[in-house]
XYZ file of C-alpha atoms in Angstrom:
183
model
C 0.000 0.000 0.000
C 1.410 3.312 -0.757
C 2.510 5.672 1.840
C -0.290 9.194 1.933
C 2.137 11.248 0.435
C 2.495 9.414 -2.255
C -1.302 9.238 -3.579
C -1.214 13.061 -3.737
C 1.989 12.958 -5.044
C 1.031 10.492 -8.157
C -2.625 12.950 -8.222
C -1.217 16.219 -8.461
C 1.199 14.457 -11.559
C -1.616 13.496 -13.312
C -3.509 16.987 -13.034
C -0.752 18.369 -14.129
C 0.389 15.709 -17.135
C -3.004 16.376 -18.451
C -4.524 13.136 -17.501
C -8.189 12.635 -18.058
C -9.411 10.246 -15.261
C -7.606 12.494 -13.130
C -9.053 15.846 -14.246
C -12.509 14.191 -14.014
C -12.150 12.932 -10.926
C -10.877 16.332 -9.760
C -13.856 18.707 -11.208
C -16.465 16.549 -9.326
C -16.419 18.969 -6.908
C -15.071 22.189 -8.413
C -16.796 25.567 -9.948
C -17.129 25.918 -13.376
C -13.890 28.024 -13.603
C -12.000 25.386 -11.842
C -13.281 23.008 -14.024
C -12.396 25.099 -16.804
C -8.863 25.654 -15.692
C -8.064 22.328 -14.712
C -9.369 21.132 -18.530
C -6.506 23.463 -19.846
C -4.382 20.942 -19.043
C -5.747 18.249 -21.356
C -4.188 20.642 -24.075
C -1.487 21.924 -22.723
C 0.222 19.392 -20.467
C 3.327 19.006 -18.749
C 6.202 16.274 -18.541
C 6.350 15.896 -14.719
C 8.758 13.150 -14.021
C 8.480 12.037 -10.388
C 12.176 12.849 -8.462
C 13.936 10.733 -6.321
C 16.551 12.105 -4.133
C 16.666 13.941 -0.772
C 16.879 17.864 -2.530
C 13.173 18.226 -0.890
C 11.653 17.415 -4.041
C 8.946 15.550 -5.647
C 8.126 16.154 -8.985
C 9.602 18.336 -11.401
C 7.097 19.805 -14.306
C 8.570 20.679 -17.437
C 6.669 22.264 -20.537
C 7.966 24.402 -23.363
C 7.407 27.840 -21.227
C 7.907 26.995 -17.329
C 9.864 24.146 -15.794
C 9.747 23.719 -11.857
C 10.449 21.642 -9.042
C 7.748 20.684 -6.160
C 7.450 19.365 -3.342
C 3.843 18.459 -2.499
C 2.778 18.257 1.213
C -0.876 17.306 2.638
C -2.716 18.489 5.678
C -5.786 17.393 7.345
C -4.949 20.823 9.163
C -4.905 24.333 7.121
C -1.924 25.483 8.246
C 1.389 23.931 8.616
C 4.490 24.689 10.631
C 7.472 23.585 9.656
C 8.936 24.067 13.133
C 7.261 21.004 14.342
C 9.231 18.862 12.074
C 12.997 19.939 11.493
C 12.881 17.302 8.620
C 10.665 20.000 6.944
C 12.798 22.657 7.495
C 15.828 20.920 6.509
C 14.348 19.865 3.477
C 13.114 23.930 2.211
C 16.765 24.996 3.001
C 18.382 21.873 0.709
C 15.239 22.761 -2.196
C 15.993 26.643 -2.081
C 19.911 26.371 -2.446
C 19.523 23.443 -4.898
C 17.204 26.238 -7.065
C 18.947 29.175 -6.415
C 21.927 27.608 -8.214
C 19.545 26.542 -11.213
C 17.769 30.064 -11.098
C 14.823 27.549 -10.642
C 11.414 28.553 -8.705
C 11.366 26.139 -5.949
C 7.777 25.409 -5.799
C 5.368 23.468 -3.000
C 2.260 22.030 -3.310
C -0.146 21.672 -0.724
C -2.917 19.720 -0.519
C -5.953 19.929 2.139
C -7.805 16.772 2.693
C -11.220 16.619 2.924
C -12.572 19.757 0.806
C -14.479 20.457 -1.596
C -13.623 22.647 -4.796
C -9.978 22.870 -5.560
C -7.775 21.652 -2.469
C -4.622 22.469 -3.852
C -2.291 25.184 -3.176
C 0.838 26.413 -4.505
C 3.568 28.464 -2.701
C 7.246 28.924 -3.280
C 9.656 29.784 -0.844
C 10.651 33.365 0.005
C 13.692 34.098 -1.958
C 16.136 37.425 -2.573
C 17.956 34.931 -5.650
C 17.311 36.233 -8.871
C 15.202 33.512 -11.347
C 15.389 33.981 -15.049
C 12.848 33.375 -17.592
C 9.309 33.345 -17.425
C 9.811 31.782 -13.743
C 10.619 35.008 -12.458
C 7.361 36.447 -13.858
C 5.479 33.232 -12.191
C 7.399 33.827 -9.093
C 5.107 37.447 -8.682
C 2.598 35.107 -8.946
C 2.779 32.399 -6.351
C 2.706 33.515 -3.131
C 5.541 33.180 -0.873
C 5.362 31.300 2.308
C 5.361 32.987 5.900
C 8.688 33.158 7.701
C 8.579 33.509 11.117
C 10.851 35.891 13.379
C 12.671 32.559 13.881
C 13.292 31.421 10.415
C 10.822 28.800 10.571
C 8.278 28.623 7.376
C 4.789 28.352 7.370
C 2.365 27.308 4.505
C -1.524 28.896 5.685
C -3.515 26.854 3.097
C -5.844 29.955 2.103
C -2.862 32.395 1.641
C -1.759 30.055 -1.242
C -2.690 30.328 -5.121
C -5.319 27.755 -6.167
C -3.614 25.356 -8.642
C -6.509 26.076 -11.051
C -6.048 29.841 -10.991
C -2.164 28.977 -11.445
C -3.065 26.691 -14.243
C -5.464 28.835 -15.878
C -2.180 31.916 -15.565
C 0.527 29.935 -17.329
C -1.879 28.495 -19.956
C -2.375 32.298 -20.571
C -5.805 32.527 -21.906
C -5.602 29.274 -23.737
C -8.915 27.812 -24.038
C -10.332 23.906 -24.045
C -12.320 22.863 -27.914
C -15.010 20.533 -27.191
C -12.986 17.804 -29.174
C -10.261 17.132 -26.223
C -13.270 15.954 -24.480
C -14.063 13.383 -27.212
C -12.397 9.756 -26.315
């Protein structure tokens, strides 16, 4: 049986990879500008290639105009600490130096359980490093995560982008023909 993580790891690659069963399965209980959004990516898909390795990421998405690592986390809670867990934070700091020496937008992924309408949220961690390409542009997008007086981060589930909205931004103003919903 697969670990928790890892269903909403393989979930959020199949949104995102444009796959169908997923994206249906998904708008069940989304708006009709979610659903919209999310059907974007039946045209416009990424190559997300799951990552193995301890550099705090999961997944990396790569498409002709944005390329990014993630690292998806899930919460039956709406706000995580990292502070509880110095794994977490241990894992940010490897991610952010890891992209800062790409000029990559290190990106997370988090996931509420149990709600309705979109339950994903992106963030991306707070950042002075300059990021070239359209990721810079993306990275006014995506909201940063809170830092506390400490240095510890903090992902508040609301305060995040909806993965639709940030689907429906880099597809910029694509729009879904009836025929990708043909089999």
């Amino acid at each position: 049986m697969a670990a928790a993580g890892d269903i909403y790891e393989r979930e959020l690659r199949s949104l995102l990879s444009g796959d169908r069963k997923a994206i249906a399965k998904m708008i069940k209980t989304c708006s009709e500008d979610e659903n919209r959004s999310y059907n974007l990516m039946l045209k416009d898909p990424f190559l997300v290639i799951r990552a193995a390795g301890s550099l705090g990421v999961d997944l990396v998405a790569l498409r002709w105009d944005y390329s990014f690592p993630i690292e998806v986390k899930s919460s039956a809670e709406e706000t995580m600490h990292f502070s509880r867990n110095p794994r977490l934070t241990e894992q940010a700091a490897k991610m952010k130096t890891a992209c800062s020496r790409s000029n990559l937008l290190p990106v997370y992924a988090f996931r509420l359980k149990n709600v309705r309408g979109d339950p994903w949220r992106i963030f991306t961690i707070p950042t002075n490093e300059e990021i070239k390409g359209r990721n810079e542009i993306l990275r006014r997008t995506i909201p940063t995560m809170e830092v506390t007086g400490n240095g510890n981060y903090i992902m508040r589930w609301g305060d995040g982008i909806k993965l639709c909205d940030l689907i429906s931004y880099m597809s910029d103003g694509m729009t879904v023909s009836d025929d990708l919903f043909e089999e």
